[in-house]
Coordinates of N, CA and C and ligand atoms in Angstrom, one line a residue:
M1 N -71.6 -20.8 15.1 CA -71.1 -19.7 16.5 C -70.7 -20.7 17.7
Q2 N -71.4 -21.7 18.2 CA -71.3 -22.2 19.1 C -69.6 -23.2 19.2
S3 N -69.4 -23.5 18.0 CA -68.6 -24.1 17.0 C -67.2 -23.1 17.4
M4 N -67.1 -22.1 16.6 CA -66.1 -20.8 17.1 C -65.4 -20.6 18.3
K5 N -67.1 -20.6 18.8 CA -66.3 -20.3 20.4 C -65.5 -21.4 21.2
N6 N -66.2 -22.6 20.8 CA -65.4 -23.9 21.3 C -64.0 -23.2 20.9
L7 N -63.8 -23.3 19.4 CA -62.3 -22.8 19.3 C -61.9 -22.2 19.3
Q8 N -62.3 -20.9 20.4 CA -61.7 -19.8 20.4 C -61.3 -19.0 19.2
T9 N -61.8 -18.9 17.9 CA -61.7 -18.4 17.2 C -62.9 -17.3 16.7
D10 N -62.8 -16.4 15.7 CA -63.5 -15.7 14.8 C -63.9 -15.8 14.0
Y11 N -63.3 -16.5 13.4 CA -63.6 -16.5 11.8 C -62.9 -18.5 11.5
I12 N -63.2 -18.4 10.6 CA -63.5 -20.1 10.1 C -62.8 -20.0 8.9
D13 N -60.9 -20.9 8.4 CA -60.6 -20.9 7.7 C -60.6 -21.7 6.6
L14 N -61.1 -23.0 6.8 CA -62.1 -23.2 5.7 C -63.4 -24.4 5.7
Y15 N -64.3 -24.2 5.6 CA -65.6 -24.6 6.4 C -66.4 -25.2 5.1
Y16 N -66.1 -26.5 5.5 CA -66.6 -27.5 4.8 C -68.0 -27.9 4.9
L17 N -68.7 -28.6 3.8 CA -70.0 -28.9 3.8 C -69.8 -30.1 3.8
H18 N -70.4 -30.9 4.7 CA -69.7 -32.5 4.4 C -70.9 -33.3 3.6
R19 N -71.6 -33.3 3.2 CA -72.6 -34.0 3.0 C -73.6 -33.0 2.3
V20 N -74.4 -33.5 1.1 CA -75.5 -32.6 0.4 C -76.3 -33.1 1.3
N21 N -77.0 -31.7 1.6 CA -78.7 -32.0 1.8 C -79.7 -31.8 0.9
E22 N -80.3 -32.9 0.2 CA -81.3 -33.1 -1.1 C -82.9 -32.2 -0.8
H23 N -82.9 -31.4 0.6 CA -84.1 -30.3 1.0 C -83.9 -29.1 0.5
V24 N -82.4 -28.6 0.5 CA -81.8 -27.3 0.3 C -80.8 -27.6 -1.2
S25 N -81.6 -26.6 -2.2 CA -80.6 -26.4 -3.6 C -79.2 -26.1 -2.9
F26 N -78.3 -26.6 -3.6 CA -76.7 -26.6 -4.0 C -76.4 -24.8 -3.9
E27 N -77.3 -23.9 -5.1 CA -76.7 -23.0 -5.2 C -77.3 -22.0 -4.2
E28 N -78.5 -22.5 -3.1 CA -78.7 -21.5 -2.3 C -77.7 -22.3 -0.3
I29 N -77.2 -23.1 -0.3 CA -75.9 -23.1 0.1 C -74.9 -22.9 -0.1
A30 N -74.3 -22.4 -1.5 CA -73.2 -21.4 -2.1 C -73.5 -20.2 -1.4
A31 N -74.6 -19.7 -2.2 CA -74.6 -18.1 -1.9 C -74.6 -17.7 0.0
A32 N -74.8 -18.6 0.5 CA -75.4 -18.4 2.1 C -73.4 -18.7 2.3
M33 N -72.7 -19.4 1.6 CA -71.6 -19.9 2.1 C -70.7 -18.4 1.5
G34 N -71.3 -18.1 0.0 CA -70.9 -16.6 -0.2 C -71.1 -15.1 1.1
R35 N -72.5 -15.4 1.6 CA -72.7 -14.4 2.7 C -71.5 -14.1 3.5
L36 N -70.8 -16.0 4.2 CA -70.0 -15.5 5.0 C -69.3 -15.4 5.0
I37 N -68.6 -15.7 3.7 CA -67.1 -15.0 3.3 C -67.1 -13.8 3.7
K38 N -68.1 -13.2 2.7 CA -68.5 -12.2 2.4 C -68.2 -11.2 4.2
E39 N -68.8 -11.1 4.9 CA -68.8 -11.4 6.3 C -67.6 -11.6 6.9
G40 N -66.6 -11.9 5.8 CA -65.2 -12.7 7.3 C -65.9 -13.7 8.2
V41 N -66.6 -14.2 7.8 CA -66.6 -15.5 9.2 C -66.2 -16.7 9.0
V42 N -65.9 -16.7 7.5 CA -65.6 -17.8 6.9 C -64.5 -17.7 5.6
R43 N -63.6 -17.7 5.5 CA -62.2 -16.8 4.7 C -62.9 -18.0 3.7
A44 N -63.1 -19.6 3.5 CA -63.4 -20.6 2.5 C -63.7 -21.2 2.6
W45 N -64.7 -21.8 1.5 CA -65.5 -23.6 1.7 C -65.2 -23.9 0.8
G46 N -65.5 -25.5 1.5 CA -65.0 -26.6 0.6 C -66.1 -27.9 0.6
M47 N -66.3 -28.6 -0.2 CA -67.3 -29.8 -0.3 C -66.7 -31.0 -0.1
S48 N -67.9 -31.9 0.6 CA -67.0 -33.5 0.6 C -67.7 -34.3 0.1
Q49 N -67.1 -35.2 -0.5 CA -68.3 -36.3 -1.3 C -69.3 -36.0 -2.1
V50 N -68.8 -34.9 -3.5 CA -69.5 -34.6 -4.3 C -69.1 -34.7 -5.5
D51 N -70.1 -35.3 -6.6 CA -69.6 -35.3 -7.7 C -69.6 -33.9 -8.3
V52 N -68.7 -34.0 -9.2 CA -68.9 -32.6 -10.0 C -70.0 -32.0 -10.7
N53 N -71.1 -32.3 -11.2 CA -72.1 -32.1 -11.4 C -72.6 -31.2 -10.3
I54 N -72.9 -31.8 -9.1 CA -73.3 -30.9 -7.6 C -71.8 -29.4 -7.6
L55 N -70.4 -29.9 -8.0 CA -69.5 -28.8 -7.3 C -69.3 -28.0 -8.8
A56 N -69.8 -28.1 -9.9 CA -69.7 -27.5 -10.5 C -70.7 -26.2 -10.8
K57 N -72.0 -26.7 -10.0 CA -73.3 -25.8 -9.7 C -72.6 -24.9 -8.5
A58 N -72.5 -25.5 -7.3 CA -72.2 -24.9 -6.7 C -71.2 -24.0 -6.5
H59 N -69.9 -24.5 -7.2 CA -68.8 -23.4 -7.6 C -68.9 -22.3 -8.5
A60 N -70.2 -22.5 -9.2 CA -70.5 -21.3 -10.2 C -71.4 -20.1 -9.1
V61 N -71.5 -20.5 -7.9 CA -72.3 -19.5 -7.1 C -71.0 -18.5 -6.3
T62 N -70.7 -19.6 -5.8 CA -69.2 -18.9 -4.7 C -68.0 -20.1 -4.9
S63 N -67.3 -19.6 -5.4 CA -65.7 -20.0 -5.3 C -65.6 -21.5 -4.4
V64 N -65.6 -22.5 -4.9 CA -65.4 -23.6 -3.9 C -63.5 -23.8 -3.9
A65 N -63.2 -23.7 -2.7 CA -61.4 -23.8 -2.4 C -60.6 -25.3 -2.4
A66 N -61.8 -26.6 -1.9 CA -61.4 -27.5 -1.6 C -62.6 -28.7 -1.7
V67 N -61.7 -29.7 -2.5 CA -62.9 -30.9 -2.2 C -62.5 -32.1 -1.5
Q68 N -63.1 -32.8 -0.2 CA -62.3 -34.0 0.3 C -63.3 -34.9 -0.4
N69 N -62.7 -35.7 -1.1 CA -63.4 -36.8 -1.8 C -62.6 -38.3 -1.1
L70 N -63.3 -39.4 -1.2 CA -62.2 -40.4 -1.0 C -61.4 -40.9 -2.6
Y71 N -60.2 -40.9 -1.7 CA -59.2 -41.3 -2.8 C -57.7 -41.9 -2.4
S72 N -57.4 -43.0 -2.9 CA -56.4 -43.4 -2.7 C -56.3 -44.8 -4.0
M73 N -55.1 -45.8 -3.7 CA -54.4 -46.1 -5.1 C -55.7 -47.2 -5.3
L74 N -56.7 -47.4 -4.3 CA -57.7 -48.5 -4.4 C -59.4 -48.0 -4.8
E75 N -58.9 -46.4 -4.8 CA -60.4 -45.9 -5.1 C -60.3 -44.9 -6.1
R76 N -60.0 -44.5 -7.7 CA -60.0 -43.9 -8.1 C -60.6 -42.8 -9.1
D77 N -61.5 -43.1 -8.6 CA -62.9 -42.5 -9.5 C -63.1 -41.1 -9.6
C78 N -62.0 -40.3 -8.6 CA -61.9 -39.3 -8.7 C -61.2 -38.7 -10.1
E79 N -60.3 -39.7 -10.2 CA -59.5 -39.1 -11.7 C -59.9 -38.8 -12.9
K80 N -61.4 -39.6 -13.1 CA -62.2 -39.0 -14.1 C -62.7 -37.8 -14.3
D81 N -63.6 -37.2 -13.0 CA -63.5 -36.0 -13.3 C -63.3 -35.1 -12.2
I82 N -63.4 -35.6 -10.8 CA -63.1 -34.2 -10.2 C -61.5 -34.1 -10.2
F83 N -60.7 -34.3 -10.5 CA -59.3 -34.1 -10.4 C -59.5 -32.9 -11.3
P84 N -59.8 -33.4 -12.9 CA -59.7 -32.6 -14.3 C -60.3 -31.1 -14.1
Y85 N -61.7 -31.3 -13.5 CA -62.7 -30.1 -12.7 C -61.4 -29.4 -11.6
C86 N -61.1 -29.9 -10.6 CA -60.8 -29.0 -9.8 C -58.8 -28.7 -10.4
L87 N -58.3 -29.2 -11.6 CA -56.9 -28.7 -11.7 C -57.5 -27.3 -12.9
E88 N -58.3 -27.6 -13.2 CA -59.4 -26.7 -14.0 C -59.4 -25.4 -13.7
H89 N -60.0 -25.3 -12.2 CA -60.6 -24.3 -11.5 C -60.1 -24.2 -10.2
N90 N -58.7 -24.5 -10.4 CA -57.7 -24.1 -9.6 C -58.4 -24.5 -7.7
I91 N -59.1 -25.5 -7.1 CA -59.5 -26.0 -6.5 C -58.8 -27.2 -5.8
G92 N -58.4 -27.1 -4.4 CA -57.6 -28.5 -4.1 C -58.3 -29.3 -4.2
V93 N -57.7 -30.9 -3.8 CA -58.4 -32.0 -3.7 C -57.5 -32.3 -2.5
V94 N -58.3 -32.8 -1.4 CA -58.0 -33.7 -0.3 C -58.5 -34.9 -0.1
P95 N -57.9 -35.9 -0.3 CA -58.3 -37.1 -0.5 C -58.5 -37.5 1.0
F96 N -59.6 -38.3 1.2 CA -59.8 -38.7 3.0 C -59.2 -40.5 2.4
S97 N -59.4 -41.4 3.8 CA -59.1 -42.4 3.4 C -57.5 -42.8 2.3
P98 N -56.7 -41.6 2.3 CA -55.4 -42.0 1.0 C -54.8 -43.2 1.2
I99 N -54.7 -43.6 2.5 CA -53.9 -45.1 2.5 C -55.4 -46.3 2.9
A100 N -56.1 -46.0 1.9 CA -57.3 -47.4 2.4 C -57.4 -47.9 3.6
S101 N -57.9 -47.2 4.4 CA -57.8 -47.4 6.0 C -56.7 -47.9 6.1
G102 N -55.9 -48.1 6.5 CA -54.6 -48.4 6.2 C -54.3 -49.7 5.6
F103 N -54.9 -50.2 4.6 CA -54.8 -51.5 4.0 C -53.1 -51.6 3.0
L104 N -53.4 -50.0 2.5 CA -51.8 -50.2 1.8 C -50.7 -50.1 2.4
S105 N -51.0 -49.7 3.7 CA -49.5 -50.0 4.7 C -49.2 -51.1 5.3
G106 N -49.9 -52.3 4.5 CA -49.5 -53.5 4.3 C -49.4 -54.1 5.9
K107 N -50.0 -54.3 6.3 CA -49.8 -53.9 8.1 C -51.2 -54.7 8.3
I108 N -52.3 -54.7 7.5 CA -53.9 -55.4 7.8 C -53.3 -56.8 7.6
K109 N -53.8 -57.3 7.9 CA -53.3 -58.8 7.4 C -55.0 -59.5 6.9
A110 N -55.3 -60.4 6.6 CA -56.3 -61.5 6.5 C -57.4 -61.6 7.3
D111 N -56.5 -62.1 8.3 CA -56.8 -62.9 10.0 C -57.2 -60.8 10.8
T112 N -56.4 -60.1 10.1 CA -56.8 -59.1 11.6 C -58.3 -58.9 11.7
Q113 N -58.4 -58.7 13.3 CA -59.3 -58.3 13.8 C -59.7 -57.0 14.3
F114 N -60.7 -56.6 13.9 CA -60.8 -54.7 14.3 C -62.0 -54.6 15.1
E115 N -61.3 -54.7 16.6 CA -61.9 -55.3 17.8 C -62.7 -54.3 18.3
A116 N -62.2 -52.7 18.2 CA -62.5 -51.5 19.1 C -64.4 -51.2 18.6
V117 N -64.9 -50.3 19.6 CA -66.3 -50.3 19.0 C -66.3 -49.1 18.1
D118 N -65.4 -48.2 18.3 CA -66.0 -47.1 17.2 C -64.8 -47.5 16.3
D119 N -64.3 -48.8 16.0 CA -63.5 -48.8 14.5 C -64.3 -49.2 13.3
V120 N -64.7 -48.3 12.5 CA -65.6 -48.5 11.4 C -65.0 -49.4 10.6
R121 N -63.6 -49.5 10.5 CA -63.1 -50.3 9.4 C -63.8 -52.0 9.7
K122 N -64.1 -52.5 10.6 CA -65.0 -53.3 10.9 C -66.1 -53.8 9.8
F123 N -66.5 -52.5 8.9 CA -67.7 -52.7 8.0 C -67.0 -52.2 6.4
V124 N -65.5 -52.3 6.4 CA -65.3 -51.5 5.3 C -65.1 -52.7 4.2
P125 N -65.9 -52.8 3.3 CA -66.1 -54.1 2.5 C -64.4 -54.6 2.0
Q126 N -63.5 -53.8 1.7 CA -62.8 -54.2 0.8 C -61.2 -54.8 2.1
L127 N -61.8 -54.8 3.5 CA -61.2 -55.1 4.1 C -61.6 -56.0 4.9
S128 N -62.3 -56.9 3.8 CA -63.0 -58.3 4.1 C -61.7 -59.2 4.1
R129 N -61.5 -60.5 4.9 CA -60.7 -61.4 4.1 C -60.6 -61.6 2.5
E130 N -61.5 -61.9 2.4 CA -61.1 -62.3 1.0 C -61.1 -61.1 0.2
N131 N -61.2 -59.8 0.9 CA -60.8 -58.9 -0.4 C -59.3 -58.3 0.2
I132 N -58.9 -58.4 1.1 CA -57.8 -58.5 1.5 C -56.9 -59.2 0.8
I133 N -56.5 -60.4 0.5 CA -56.5 -61.7 -0.2 C -55.9 -61.6 -1.7
A134 N -57.2 -61.2 -2.2 CA -57.7 -60.2 -3.9 C -56.6 -59.6 -4.4
N135 N -57.0 -58.6 -2.7 CA -56.0 -57.2 -3.1 C -54.6 -57.3 -3.1
Q136 N -53.8 -58.4 -3.0 CA -52.7 -58.7 -2.7 C -51.5 -57.9 -3.3
P137 N -52.1 -58.1 -4.8 CA -51.0 -57.6 -5.7 C -50.5 -56.0 -6.0
V138 N -51.7 -55.6 -5.3 CA -51.1 -53.8 -4.9 C -50.3 -53.6 -4.1
L139 N -50.6 -54.6 -3.3 CA -49.6 -54.6 -1.9 C -47.6 -55.5 -2.3
D140 N -48.3 -56.2 -2.7 CA -47.1 -56.2 -3.8 C -46.3 -55.1 -4.7
I141 N -46.6 -54.3 -5.3 CA -46.3 -53.4 -6.1 C -45.2 -52.4 -4.9
L142 N -46.3 -52.0 -3.9 CA -46.0 -51.4 -3.3 C -44.5 -51.5 -2.1
A143 N -44.7 -52.8 -2.0 CA -43.4 -53.9 -1.4 C -42.2 -53.4 -2.4
E144 N -42.4 -53.6 -3.6 CA -41.3 -53.5 -4.8 C -40.7 -51.9 -4.4
Y145 N -41.6 -51.1 -4.4 CA -41.1 -49.3 -4.4 C -40.8 -48.8 -3.1
S146 N -41.4 -49.7 -1.8 CA -41.1 -49.0 -0.6 C -39.6 -49.6 -0.5
A147 N -39.2 -50.9 -1.1 CA -37.6 -51.4 -0.8 C -36.7 -50.6 -1.6
K148 N -37.2 -50.0 -2.9 CA -36.3 -49.4 -3.6 C -36.0 -47.9 -3.4
K149 N -36.9 -47.4 -2.5 CA -36.7 -45.7 -2.4 C -36.5 -45.7 -0.5
H150 N -36.2 -46.7 0.3 CA -35.9 -47.0 1.4 C -37.9 -45.9 1.8
A151 N -38.1 -46.6 2.0 CA -39.3 -45.4 2.4 C -40.8 -46.8 3.0
T152 N -42.0 -46.4 3.3 CA -42.8 -47.4 3.6 C -43.7 -47.5 2.8
N153 N -44.6 -48.6 2.8 CA -45.9 -48.7 1.7 C -46.1 -47.5 2.0
A154 N -46.8 -47.2 3.5 CA -47.6 -45.7 3.2 C -47.1 -45.0 2.9
Q155 N -46.0 -44.4 3.0 CA -45.6 -43.0 2.4 C -45.2 -43.5 1.2
I156 N -45.4 -44.7 0.5 CA -45.0 -44.8 -0.9 C -46.6 -44.3 -2.0
S157 N -47.5 -45.0 -1.1 CA -49.2 -44.3 -1.6 C -49.6 -42.9 -1.2
L158 N -48.9 -42.4 -0.1 CA -48.9 -41.1 -0.4 C -48.0 -40.2 -1.3
A159 N -46.8 -40.7 -1.6 CA -46.4 -40.0 -2.7 C -46.4 -40.1 -4.0
W160 N -47.1 -41.0 -4.5 CA -48.0 -42.0 -5.6 C -48.6 -40.5 -5.9
M161 N -49.9 -40.0 -4.8 CA -50.7 -39.5 -5.3 C -49.9 -37.8 -5.3
L162 N -48.8 -37.6 -4.7 CA -48.5 -36.3 -4.3 C -47.3 -36.2 -5.8
H163 N -46.8 -37.1 -6.3 CA -46.4 -36.7 -7.5 C -47.3 -36.3 -8.8
K164 N -48.2 -37.3 -8.7 CA -49.5 -37.5 -9.7 C -50.3 -35.9 -10.0
Y165 N -50.2 -35.6 -8.5 CA -51.5 -33.7 -8.8 C -51.2 -32.6 -8.3
P166 N -50.4 -31.6 -8.6 CA -50.1 -30.3 -7.8 C -51.0 -29.9 -7.0
N167 N -52.4 -30.5 -6.8 CA -53.3 -29.8 -6.1 C -54.2 -30.5 -5.0
V168 N -53.1 -32.0 -4.7 CA -54.1 -32.5 -3.9 C -52.9 -32.5 -2.3
V169 N -53.9 -32.5 -1.5 CA -53.1 -32.4 0.0 C -54.2 -34.1 1.0
P170 N -53.6 -34.7 0.6 CA -54.2 -35.9 1.2 C -54.1 -36.1 3.1
I171 N -54.9 -36.3 3.4 CA -55.5 -36.7 5.3 C -55.2 -37.7 5.9
P172 N -54.1 -38.4 6.0 CA -54.5 -39.5 6.2 C -54.5 -39.8 7.9
G173 N -55.5 -40.4 8.4 CA -55.9 -40.1 9.6 C -55.1 -41.3 10.2
S174 N -54.4 -40.7 11.6 CA -54.1 -41.8 12.9 C -54.4 -41.3 14.4
K175 N -53.9 -42.1 15.3 CA -54.2 -41.9 16.2 C -52.6 -42.2 17.4
N176 N -51.6 -42.4 16.1 CA -50.8 -43.1 16.7 C -49.3 -42.2 16.3
Q177 N -48.6 -41.6 17.3 CA -47.6 -40.6 17.1 C -46.4 -40.9 15.8
E178 N -46.1 -42.2 15.9 CA -45.4 -42.7 15.3 C -45.8 -42.4 13.4
R179 N -46.8 -43.3 13.7 CA -47.0 -43.2 12.2 C -48.1 -42.0 11.7
I180 N -48.1 -41.1 12.2 CA -48.4 -40.0 12.0 C -47.1 -39.0 11.0
L181 N -46.0 -39.1 12.0 CA -44.7 -38.7 11.8 C -44.0 -39.4 10.4
E182 N -44.6 -40.7 10.0 CA -43.9 -41.3 8.9 C -45.4 -41.2 8.0
N183 N -46.2 -40.7 8.1 CA -47.0 -40.2 6.9 C -46.5 -39.0 6.7
L184 N -46.1 -38.3 7.5 CA -45.9 -36.6 6.9 C -44.7 -36.8 6.2
G185 N -43.6 -37.7 6.5 CA -42.5 -38.2 5.8 C -42.0 -38.2 4.4
A186 N -43.9 -39.0 3.6 CA -44.1 -39.0 2.6 C -43.7 -37.2 1.5
A187 N -44.0 -36.3 2.2 CA -43.8 -35.5 1.5 C -41.8 -35.8 1.2
D188 N -41.4 -36.3 1.6 CA -39.4 -36.2 1.7 C -39.1 -37.3 0.0
V189 N -40.5 -37.9 0.2 CA -40.5 -39.8 -0.7 C -40.5 -38.8 -2.2
E190 N -38.8 -39.0 -2.7 CA -39.5 -37.9 -4.1 C -39.2 -39.0 -5.2
L191 N -40.5 -39.7 -6.2 CA -40.3 -40.5 -7.2 C -40.2 -39.9 -8.7
T192 N -39.1 -40.4 -9.4 CA -38.5 -39.7 -10.3 C -40.1 -39.9 -11.6
D193 N -40.1 -39.4 -12.6 CA -41.1 -39.0 -13.4 C -41.7 -40.8 -14.0
E194 N -40.3 -41.2 -14.3 CA -39.8 -42.8 -15.1 C -40.3 -43.7 -13.5
E195 N -39.7 -43.7 -12.6 CA -41.0 -44.6 -11.1 C -42.1 -44.3 -11.2
F196 N -42.4 -43.3 -11.2 CA -44.0 -42.4 -11.0 C -44.5 -43.5 -12.5
R197 N -44.4 -43.3 -13.9 CA -44.9 -43.9 -14.8 C -45.2 -45.1 -14.6
A198 N -43.8 -46.0 -14.3 CA -43.6 -47.6 -14.4 C -44.7 -47.7 -12.9
L199 N -45.1 -47.1 -11.4 CA -45.6 -47.7 -10.9 C -47.2 -47.8 -11.4
E200 N -47.8 -46.2 -12.2 CA -49.1 -46.2 -12.5 C -49.3 -47.3 -13.5
A201 N -48.5 -47.7 -14.4 CA -48.4 -48.6 -15.2 C -48.9 -49.7 -14.5
A202 N -48.1 -50.3 -13.5 CA -48.4 -51.3 -12.8 C -50.0 -51.4 -11.9
L203 N -50.3 -50.0 -11.8 CA -51.5 -50.3 -10.7 C -52.3 -50.1 -11.8
D204 N -52.6 -49.8 -12.9 CA -53.5 -49.8 -14.3 C -53.8 -51.4 -14.1
A205 N -52.6 -52.0 -14.5 CA -53.2 -53.5 -14.4 C -53.9 -54.4 -13.5
C206 N -53.8 -54.0 -12.4 CA -54.5 -54.8 -11.2 C -56.1 -54.1 -11.0
T207 N -56.2 -55.2 -11.0 CA -58.7 -55.5 -10.6 C -58.2 -55.5 -9.1
I208 N -59.3 -53.5 -8.9 CA -59.3 -54.1 -7.5 C -60.6 -54.6 -7.3
H209 N -60.4 -55.1 -5.7 CA -61.9 -56.1 -5.5 C -62.4 -55.3 -3.7
G210 N -63.8 -55.0 -4.2 CA -64.2 -54.4 -3.1 C -64.4 -53.1 -3.2
H211 N -65.0 -52.3 -2.2 CA -64.9 -51.0 -2.2 C -64.9 -50.7 -0.4
R212 N -64.7 -49.4 -0.4 CA -64.7 -48.7 0.7 C -66.2 -48.7 1.6
G213 N -66.9 -48.6 1.2 CA -68.8 -48.7 1.6 C -68.7 -47.4 1.7
I214 N -70.3 -47.3 2.0 CA -70.5 -45.8 1.7 C -71.4 -45.6 3.1
M215 N -70.8 -45.6 4.9 CA -71.5 -45.3 5.7 C -71.3 -43.8 5.8
E216 N -70.8 -43.1 5.3 CA -70.8 -42.1 5.3 C -71.4 -41.3 4.3
T217 N -71.9 -41.9 3.1 CA -72.7 -41.0 2.2 C -74.0 -41.4 2.1
E218 N -74.9 -41.9 3.3 CA -76.2 -42.2 3.0 C -76.9 -40.5 3.2
Q219 N -77.0 -40.2 2.1 CA -77.5 -38.5 2.0 C -78.5 -38.3 2.4
S220 N -79.8 -39.4 2.0 CA -80.7 -39.0 2.3 C -81.1 -39.4 4.1
A221 N -80.4 -40.1 5.1 CA -80.3 -40.4 6.2 C -80.1 -39.0 6.7
F222 N -78.6 -38.4 5.7 CA -77.9 -36.9 6.3 C -79.3 -36.2 6.3
G223 N -80.2 -36.2 4.9 CA -81.1 -35.4 5.0 C -81.9 -35.2 5.8
N224 N -82.8 -36.7 5.9 CA -83.7 -36.6 6.6 C -83.6 -35.9 8.5
K225 N -81.9 -35.5 9.0 CA -81.6 -35.0 10.1 C -81.9 -33.0 9.6
W226 N -81.6 -32.8 8.9 CA -81.5 -31.8 8.8 C -82.3 -31.1 7.9
K227 N -84.0 -32.0 7.7 CA -85.0 -31.4 7.4 C -84.8 -29.4 7.6
R228 N -85.3 -28.7 6.5 CA -85.6 -27.6 6.8 C -87.1 -27.0 7.8
T229 N -87.5 -25.9 8.2 CA -88.4 -26.0 9.2 C -89.2 -24.8 8.6
D230 N -88.3 -24.1 7.6 CA -89.1 -22.5 7.5 C -90.0 -22.5 5.9
K231 N -90.2 -23.9 5.4 CA -90.7 -23.8 4.0 C -92.1 -24.6 4.3
Ligands
NAP1 N1 -64.9 -36.6 4.6 C1 -65.4 -37.7 5.1 O1 -66.9 -38.2 4.3 C2 -64.3 -38.3 5.1 C3 -64.5 -39.6 5.9 C4 -63.7 -40.3 6.2 C5 -62.7 -40.3 7.1 N2 -62.6 -38.7 7.0 C6 -61.2 -38.1 7.2 O2 -59.7 -38.5 6.1 C7 -59.1 -38.9 7.0 C8 -58.5 -40.0 6.7 O3 -59.6 -41.4 6.6 P1 -59.1 -43.0 7.3 O4 -58.6 -42.7 8.7 O5 -60.7 -43.3 7.2 O6 -58.6 -43.3 6.5 P2 -56.5 -43.6 6.6 O7 -56.1 -42.7 6.9 O8 -56.5 -44.1 4.7 O9 -56.6 -45.2 7.6 C9 -56.4 -45.0 8.4 C10 -56.1 -45.8 9.3 O10 -54.5 -46.8 8.7 C11 -54.5 -46.8 9.9 N3 -52.9 -46.3 9.6 C12 -52.5 -44.7 9.2 N4 -50.9 -44.4 8.7 C13 -50.6 -45.7 9.1 C14 -49.7 -46.2 8.3 N5 -48.7 -45.2 8.7 N6 -49.0 -47.3 8.8 C15 -50.1 -48.5 9.4 N7 -51.2 -48.2 9.0 C16 -51.8 -46.6 9.4 C17 -55.1 -45.8 11.3 O11 -54.5 -46.6 12.5 P3 -53.7 -45.7 13.8 O12 -54.8 -44.8 13.9 O13 -54.2 -47.0 14.4 O14 -52.5 -45.1 13.2 C18 -56.5 -45.8 11.0 O15 -56.9 -46.6 11.3 C19 -59.9 -38.9 8.9 O16 -58.8 -38.4 9.4 C20 -60.9 -38.1 8.9 O17 -60.8 -37.3 9.3 C21 -63.4 -37.6 5.6

């Protein structure tokens, strides 16, 4: 309620449950979301960093509108079951870190230092010097397409997922106006089916080194902060 007051609104368009709390059942949470939707306080609800089993259990109780999971050219786990499930059940997928924390822009080099105190990229294993060098083949593919399509690497990485799925809404993060506009421009970069297939085949042939890390997915740490007190 305090958040709604701060936002000067009396309803929330999309209320995300950002992490699963293992002290409360998903069904119970989904039922509570259903009540909020019925009351008109919330229009729709979504889940984040969720696996398909939990998603299905929650969706069976109250329809989930959006799933915000990690997805990019370097992190394609969602293709196995999250995208197929969401396509079948008419759920939007909202990839976070869609340009792999900036790596896919090609502007992060092996010697880039992340100095700001709040810059979580210094903890991202994929952005270690060795992994930046090892994942260079992905950047080479992007460079080829960005030259051909008169676009930037970041735009191609977003255009690829926009072409691939009809239910995808990537949320690249930037504190820089120019890059925000650049990323929005990805919507105007159209890959032909043939270009997309060749890009997909080239990506499939790459071995990805390192992962983004799990700093936001330490569910037990999250759950322990929010232990229920009514039982
Ligand atoms: N649901 C979750 O658990 C979760 C977890 C993490 C993040 N998120 C959300 O997802 C959003 C994006 O994720 P993210 O910030 O981790 O990763 P991202 O969008 O893949 O990358 C963002 C980083 O790349 C840089 N960047 C952005 N566009 C660029 C471009 N065109 N060229 C060069 N560099 C570019 C940004 O730097 P500058 O700021 O300097 O442009 C920023 O450091 C965030 O807004 C966040 O709210 C959600």
